[in-house]
Amino acid sequence: MRFISESSQERIPCYRVLDDDGQPLANNFVQVSEDVAVRMYNNMVTLQIMDTIFYEVQRQGRISFYATTIGEEAINIASAAALTMDDVIFPQYREPGPLLWRGFTLQEIANQCFSNKYDNGKGRQMPIHYGSNKHNYFTVASTVATQIPHAVGAAYSIKMDKKDACSITYFGDGGSSEGDFHAALNFAAVMEAPVIFLCRNNGWAISTPTSDQFRSDGVVVKGQAYGVCSIRVDGNDALAIYSAVQAAREMAINEERPVLIEALTYRVGHHSTSDDSTKYRPTNEIEWWRLARDPVARFRKWIERNGWWNDMAESELRNSLRQELLHSIQVAENLEKPPIADIFNDVYDVPPSSLREQEQWVKDTVKNHPLDYPENISA
């Protein structure tokens, strides 16, 4: 009689390419051209500037909500760079980076956050709940982990259609504690679906640390338990993420199998604008990760050593991005809101009378209480 131990004596190793100073540790990574590397860096900086400005915009009361990607820029951009436009993305709510990489503009970002008439979601979603059919990016949903089984279903459909593509879904360590995660991994393994599960293990599910979520060696071992090929990667290392996702994509498509990637990182920002993370974790810990383990600074050092970047390019990029974003926000904020009718359409072919009555009640309420609603709302 022999019982399997609850855990192995040694932790699963973490794949890294660059050390904290941006120096290559080895040559076992997918080579990146100058054009791709510089574009990756530009997008990572764009995320930083977006987060700084939109966070302040929310604090000024101009939008209702925002969540940053601070500390997780490499996961956002490097993973997107390793995919193709045919690959379908099922995000959580901390992945605007793949949209930026695929061509979603800062104006479109601002339109969504301000819920104006050009918002793809017609103003029905909270800020940062982006979505774009054009970019193969399913709309963000706040409900934790519901996107994971959706990605498996999409992957199985891709497989049946014999497309040269896969699906990818992003989620946090907290998402791995949900039943949807376990059902999805088992479903994907049994059906041999070409899907990439990318877990951003940033240490915190809002205020719950990973030590209070599971006793296992992180998330990567859970893939093995379900028969899913898995790897642990340094989530603050853009080259490691790029190499791992590209390899996972090739495995998923060519071998028709799911792959789990656990990207170890740290959520430097608050969970959202509704959270104050200093209430449950020390500020010196946050500052250490922000300064010593910044993925953007690490990647910059690498491209600078290659002669692909310098201080002048850095200054020009940040200034131009800041001006572009401020202009986009000004435009988005002053555009009309979607018509009230958009709250009620797109569900029924012929709306029932009860829904029409509700629509008329809302219109009457806006008309009778104009001071309680934005001036640029169309009744």
Coordinates of N, CA and C in Angstrom, one line a residue, residues 4-144:
I4 N 0.1 8.5 -2.6 CA 0.9 9.5 -3.4 C 1.0 10.7 -2.4
S5 N 2.2 11.3 -2.3 CA 2.4 12.4 -1.5 C 1.5 13.6 -2.0
E6 N 1.2 14.5 -1.0 CA 0.3 15.6 -1.4 C 1.1 16.6 -2.2
S7 N 2.4 16.6 -2.2 CA 3.2 17.5 -3.0 C 4.6 16.9 -3.2
S8 N 5.2 17.3 -4.3 CA 6.6 16.9 -4.5 C 7.5 17.6 -3.6
Q9 N 8.7 17.1 -3.4 CA 9.7 17.7 -2.5 C 10.3 19.0 -3.2
E10 N 10.4 19.0 -4.5 CA 10.9 20.2 -5.2 C 9.8 20.9 -5.9
R11 N 9.9 22.2 -5.9 CA 8.9 23.1 -6.7 C 9.2 22.9 -8.2
I12 N 8.1 23.1 -9.0 CA 8.3 23.1 -10.4 C 9.1 24.3 -10.8
P13 N 10.2 24.2 -11.6 CA 11.0 25.3 -12.0 C 10.3 26.4 -12.8
C14 N 10.9 27.5 -12.8 CA 10.3 28.7 -13.5 C 11.2 29.0 -14.7
Y15 N 10.6 29.0 -15.9 CA 11.4 29.4 -17.1 C 11.6 30.9 -17.2
R16 N 12.9 31.2 -17.3 CA 13.3 32.6 -17.5 C 14.3 32.8 -18.6
V17 N 14.3 33.9 -19.2 CA 15.2 34.3 -20.3 C 16.1 35.4 -19.8
L18 N 15.5 36.5 -19.3 CA 16.3 37.6 -18.8 C 16.3 37.7 -17.3
D19 N 17.5 38.1 -16.8 CA 17.5 38.3 -15.3 C 16.9 39.7 -15.0
D20 N 16.9 40.0 -13.7 CA 16.2 41.3 -13.3 C 16.9 42.5 -13.9
D21 N 18.1 42.4 -14.4 CA 18.8 43.5 -15.0 C 18.7 43.5 -16.6
G22 N 17.9 42.6 -17.1 CA 17.7 42.5 -18.5 C 18.8 41.8 -19.3
Q23 N 19.7 41.0 -18.6 CA 20.7 40.3 -19.2 C 20.2 38.9 -19.5
P24 N 20.5 38.4 -20.7 CA 20.1 37.0 -21.1 C 20.7 36.0 -20.2
L25 N 20.0 35.0 -19.7 CA 20.5 33.9 -18.9 C 20.9 32.8 -19.7
A26 N 20.3 32.7 -20.9 CA 20.7 31.6 -21.8 C 20.1 31.9 -23.2
N27 N 20.4 31.1 -24.2 CA 19.9 31.3 -25.5 C 18.7 30.5 -25.9
N28 N 18.1 29.9 -24.9 CA 16.9 29.0 -25.1 C 15.6 29.8 -25.2
F29 N 15.6 30.7 -26.2 CA 14.3 31.4 -26.3 C 14.1 31.7 -27.8
V30 N 12.9 32.1 -28.2 CA 12.5 32.4 -29.6 C 13.1 33.8 -29.9
Q31 N 13.9 33.9 -30.9 CA 14.5 35.1 -31.3 C 13.4 36.1 -31.7
V32 N 13.6 37.4 -31.3 CA 12.7 38.5 -31.6 C 13.4 39.5 -32.5
S33 N 12.8 39.9 -33.6 CA 13.4 40.9 -34.5 C 13.3 42.3 -33.8
E34 N 14.1 43.2 -34.3 CA 14.1 44.6 -33.8 C 12.7 45.2 -33.9
D35 N 12.0 45.0 -35.1 CA 10.7 45.6 -35.2 C 9.7 45.1 -34.2
V36 N 9.7 43.8 -34.0 CA 8.8 43.2 -33.1 C 9.1 43.7 -31.6
A37 N 10.4 43.7 -31.3 CA 10.8 44.0 -29.9 C 10.4 45.5 -29.6
V38 N 10.7 46.4 -30.5 CA 10.4 47.8 -30.3 C 8.9 48.0 -30.2
R39 N 8.1 47.3 -31.1 CA 6.7 47.4 -31.0 C 6.1 46.8 -29.7
M40 N 6.7 45.8 -29.2 CA 6.3 45.2 -27.9 C 6.6 46.3 -26.8
Y41 N 7.7 46.9 -26.8 CA 8.1 47.9 -25.8 C 7.1 49.1 -25.9
N42 N 6.8 49.5 -27.1 CA 5.9 50.7 -27.3 C 4.6 50.4 -26.6
N43 N 4.1 49.2 -26.8 CA 2.8 48.8 -26.3 C 2.8 48.6 -24.8
M44 N 3.9 48.2 -24.2 CA 4.1 48.1 -22.8 C 4.1 49.4 -22.1
V45 N 4.8 50.4 -22.8 CA 4.8 51.8 -22.3 C 3.4 52.4 -22.4
T46 N 2.7 52.1 -23.5 CA 1.3 52.6 -23.7 C 0.4 52.1 -22.5
L47 N 0.5 50.9 -22.1 CA -0.2 50.4 -20.9 C 0.1 51.2 -19.7
Q48 N 1.4 51.5 -19.5 CA 1.8 52.3 -18.3 C 1.1 53.7 -18.3
I49 N 1.2 54.3 -19.5 CA 0.6 55.7 -19.6 C -0.9 55.6 -19.4
M50 N -1.5 54.7 -20.1 CA -3.0 54.5 -19.9 C -3.4 54.4 -18.5
D51 N -2.7 53.5 -17.8 CA -3.0 53.3 -16.4 C -2.9 54.5 -15.5
T52 N -1.8 55.2 -15.7 CA -1.5 56.5 -14.9 C -2.6 57.5 -15.2
I53 N -3.0 57.7 -16.4 CA -3.9 58.8 -16.8 C -5.4 58.4 -16.4
F54 N -5.8 57.2 -16.8 CA -7.1 56.7 -16.6 C -7.4 56.6 -15.1
Y55 N -6.4 56.2 -14.3 CA -6.6 56.1 -12.9 C -6.9 57.5 -12.3
E56 N -6.2 58.5 -12.8 CA -6.5 59.9 -12.3 C -7.8 60.3 -12.8
V57 N -8.2 60.0 -14.0 CA -9.5 60.4 -14.6 C -10.6 59.8 -13.7
Q58 N -10.5 58.6 -13.3 CA -11.5 58.0 -12.4 C -11.5 58.7 -11.1
R59 N -10.4 59.0 -10.5 CA -10.3 59.7 -9.2 C -10.9 61.1 -9.3
Q60 N -11.0 61.7 -10.5 CA -11.6 63.0 -10.7 C -13.1 62.8 -10.9
G61 N -13.6 61.6 -10.9 CA -15.1 61.4 -11.0 C -15.6 61.4 -12.5
R62 N -14.7 61.3 -13.4 CA -15.1 61.5 -14.8 C -15.5 60.1 -15.4
I63 N -15.0 59.0 -14.9 CA -15.4 57.7 -15.2 C -15.7 56.9 -13.9
S64 N -16.5 55.9 -13.9 CA -16.9 55.3 -12.7 C -16.0 54.2 -12.1
F65 N -15.0 53.7 -13.0 CA -14.3 52.5 -12.5 C -13.0 52.4 -13.4
Y66 N -12.0 51.8 -12.9 CA -10.8 51.4 -13.7 C -10.0 50.4 -13.0
A67 N -9.3 49.6 -13.7 CA -8.4 48.6 -13.2 C -7.1 48.6 -14.0
T68 N -6.0 48.7 -13.3 CA -4.7 48.8 -14.0 C -4.0 47.4 -14.3
T69 N -3.0 47.5 -15.1 CA -2.2 46.3 -15.4 C -0.8 46.5 -14.9
I70 N -0.5 47.4 -13.9 CA 0.8 47.7 -13.5 C 1.5 46.4 -12.9
G71 N 2.7 46.2 -13.5 CA 3.4 45.0 -13.1 C 3.2 43.8 -14.0
E72 N 2.1 43.9 -14.8 CA 1.7 42.7 -15.7 C 1.8 43.1 -17.2
E73 N 2.5 44.1 -17.5 CA 2.6 44.6 -18.9 C 3.2 43.5 -19.8
A74 N 4.2 42.8 -19.3 CA 4.9 41.8 -20.2 C 3.9 40.7 -20.5
I75 N 3.1 40.2 -19.6 CA 2.2 39.1 -19.9 C 1.2 39.6 -20.9
N76 N 0.7 40.8 -20.8 CA -0.3 41.4 -21.7 C 0.3 41.4 -23.2
I77 N 1.4 42.0 -23.3 CA 1.9 42.3 -24.7 C 2.7 41.2 -25.3
A78 N 3.6 40.5 -24.5 CA 4.4 39.5 -25.1 C 3.5 38.3 -25.5
S79 N 2.5 38.0 -24.7 CA 1.6 36.9 -25.1 C 0.9 37.2 -26.4
A80 N 0.4 38.5 -26.5 CA -0.3 38.9 -27.7 C 0.6 38.8 -29.0
A81 N 1.9 39.2 -28.8 CA 2.8 39.2 -29.9 C 3.1 37.8 -30.4
A82 N 2.9 36.8 -29.6 CA 3.2 35.4 -30.0 C 2.0 34.7 -30.7
L83 N 0.9 35.4 -30.7 CA -0.3 34.9 -31.3 C -0.5 35.4 -32.7
T84 N -1.5 34.9 -33.4 CA -1.9 35.5 -34.7 C -3.3 36.1 -34.6
M85 N -3.7 36.9 -35.6 CA -5.1 37.5 -35.5 C -6.2 36.4 -35.6
D86 N -5.9 35.2 -36.1 CA -6.9 34.2 -36.1 C -7.2 33.5 -34.8
D87 N -6.3 33.7 -33.9 CA -6.4 33.1 -32.5 C -7.4 33.9 -31.7
V88 N -8.3 33.3 -31.1 CA -9.5 33.9 -30.4 C -9.1 34.1 -28.9
I89 N -9.3 35.4 -28.5 CA -8.9 35.8 -27.1 C -10.1 35.9 -26.2
F90 N -10.0 35.2 -25.0 CA -11.1 35.3 -24.0 C -10.4 35.9 -22.8
P91 N -10.5 37.2 -22.6 CA -9.8 37.9 -21.5 C -10.5 37.8 -20.2
Q92 N -9.8 38.1 -19.1 CA -10.4 38.4 -17.8 C -10.8 39.9 -17.8
Y93 N -10.2 40.7 -17.0 CA -10.4 42.1 -17.0 C -9.1 42.9 -16.8
R94 N -8.0 42.2 -17.0 CA -6.7 42.9 -16.8 C -5.8 42.7 -18.1
E95 N -6.5 42.6 -19.2 CA -5.8 42.3 -20.5 C -6.2 43.2 -21.6
P96 N -6.0 44.5 -21.4 CA -6.2 45.4 -22.6 C -5.1 45.3 -23.6
G97 N -3.9 44.8 -23.1 CA -2.8 44.8 -24.0 C -2.9 44.0 -25.3
P98 N -3.5 42.8 -25.3 CA -3.8 42.1 -26.6 C -4.6 42.9 -27.6
L99 N -5.5 43.7 -27.0 CA -6.3 44.5 -27.9 C -5.5 45.6 -28.6
L100 N -4.6 46.3 -27.7 CA -3.7 47.3 -28.3 C -2.8 46.7 -29.4
W101 N -2.3 45.5 -29.1 CA -1.4 44.9 -30.0 C -2.1 44.6 -31.3
R102 N -3.4 44.3 -31.3 CA -4.1 43.9 -32.5 C -4.7 45.2 -33.2
G103 N -4.4 46.3 -32.7 CA -4.8 47.5 -33.4 C -5.9 48.3 -32.8
F104 N -6.5 47.9 -31.7 CA -7.5 48.7 -31.0 C -6.9 50.0 -30.6
T105 N -7.5 51.2 -31.0 CA -6.8 52.5 -30.8 C -7.1 53.0 -29.4
L106 N -6.3 54.0 -29.0 CA -6.5 54.7 -27.7 C -7.9 55.4 -27.7
Q107 N -8.3 55.9 -28.9 CA -9.6 56.5 -29.0 C -10.7 55.5 -28.7
E108 N -10.6 54.3 -29.2 CA -11.6 53.2 -28.9 C -11.6 52.8 -27.4
I109 N -10.4 52.8 -26.8 CA -10.3 52.5 -25.4 C -11.0 53.6 -24.6
A110 N -10.8 54.9 -25.0 CA -11.4 56.0 -24.3 C -13.0 56.0 -24.5
N111 N -13.4 55.6 -25.7 CA -14.8 55.6 -26.0 C -15.5 54.6 -25.1
Q112 N -14.9 53.4 -24.9 CA -15.5 52.4 -24.0 C -15.5 52.9 -22.6
C113 N -14.4 53.5 -22.1 CA -14.4 53.9 -20.7 C -15.4 55.0 -20.4
F114 N -15.7 55.8 -21.4 CA -16.7 56.9 -21.2 C -18.1 56.5 -21.7
S115 N -18.2 55.3 -22.2 CA -19.5 54.8 -22.6 C -20.2 55.8 -23.5
N116 N -19.5 56.2 -24.6 CA -20.2 57.1 -25.5 C -20.8 56.4 -26.7
K117 N -21.3 57.1 -27.7 CA -22.1 56.4 -28.8 C -21.2 55.6 -29.7
Y118 N -19.9 55.7 -29.6 CA -19.0 54.9 -30.4 C -18.4 53.7 -29.6
D119 N -18.9 53.5 -28.4 CA -18.5 52.4 -27.6 C -19.0 51.1 -28.2
N120 N -18.2 50.1 -28.5 CA -18.7 48.9 -29.1 C -19.8 48.2 -28.3
G121 N -19.7 48.4 -27.0 CA -20.7 47.8 -26.1 C -21.9 48.6 -25.9
K122 N -22.0 49.7 -26.6 CA -23.2 50.6 -26.6 C -23.5 51.1 -25.2
G123 N -22.5 51.2 -24.4 CA -22.6 51.8 -23.1 C -23.2 50.9 -22.0
R124 N -23.3 49.6 -22.3 CA -23.9 48.6 -21.4 C -23.0 48.1 -20.4
Q125 N -21.7 48.3 -20.6 CA -20.7 47.7 -19.7 C -20.0 48.7 -18.9
M126 N -19.4 48.3 -17.8 CA -18.5 49.1 -17.0 C -17.3 49.5 -17.8
P127 N -16.6 50.6 -17.4 CA -15.3 50.9 -18.0 C -14.4 49.7 -17.9
I128 N -13.5 49.6 -18.9 CA -12.4 48.5 -19.1 C -13.0 47.2 -19.5
H129 N -14.3 47.1 -19.7 CA -14.9 45.9 -20.2 C -15.0 45.9 -21.8
Y130 N -13.8 45.8 -22.3 CA -13.6 46.0 -23.8 C -14.1 44.7 -24.5
G131 N -14.4 44.9 -25.8 CA -14.7 43.8 -26.7 C -14.6 44.2 -28.1
S132 N -14.2 43.3 -29.0 CA -14.1 43.7 -30.4 C -14.2 42.5 -31.3
N133 N -15.3 42.3 -32.0 CA -15.3 41.2 -33.0 C -14.2 41.3 -34.0
K134 N -14.0 42.5 -34.5 CA -12.9 42.8 -35.5 C -11.6 42.2 -35.1
H135 N -11.3 42.3 -33.8 CA -10.0 41.9 -33.3 C -10.0 40.5 -32.6
N136 N -11.1 39.7 -32.8 CA -11.2 38.4 -32.2 C -11.0 38.4 -30.7
Y137 N -11.6 39.4 -30.1 CA -11.4 39.6 -28.6 C -12.8 39.6 -28.0
F138 N -13.1 38.6 -27.3 CA -14.5 38.5 -26.7 C -14.6 39.5 -25.6
T139 N -15.8 40.0 -25.4 CA -16.0 41.1 -24.4 C -15.7 40.6 -23.0
V140 N -15.1 41.5 -22.2 CA -14.7 41.2 -20.9 C -16.0 41.1 -20.0
A141 N -15.9 40.1 -19.1 CA -17.0 39.9 -18.1 C -16.4 39.9 -16.7
S142 N -17.0 40.6 -15.8 CA -16.4 40.7 -14.4 C -16.6 39.4 -13.6
T143 N -17.5 38.5 -14.0 CA -17.7 37.3 -13.3 C -16.5 36.4 -13.5
V144 N -15.9 36.1 -12.3 CA -14.6 35.4 -12.3 C -14.6 34.0 -12.9

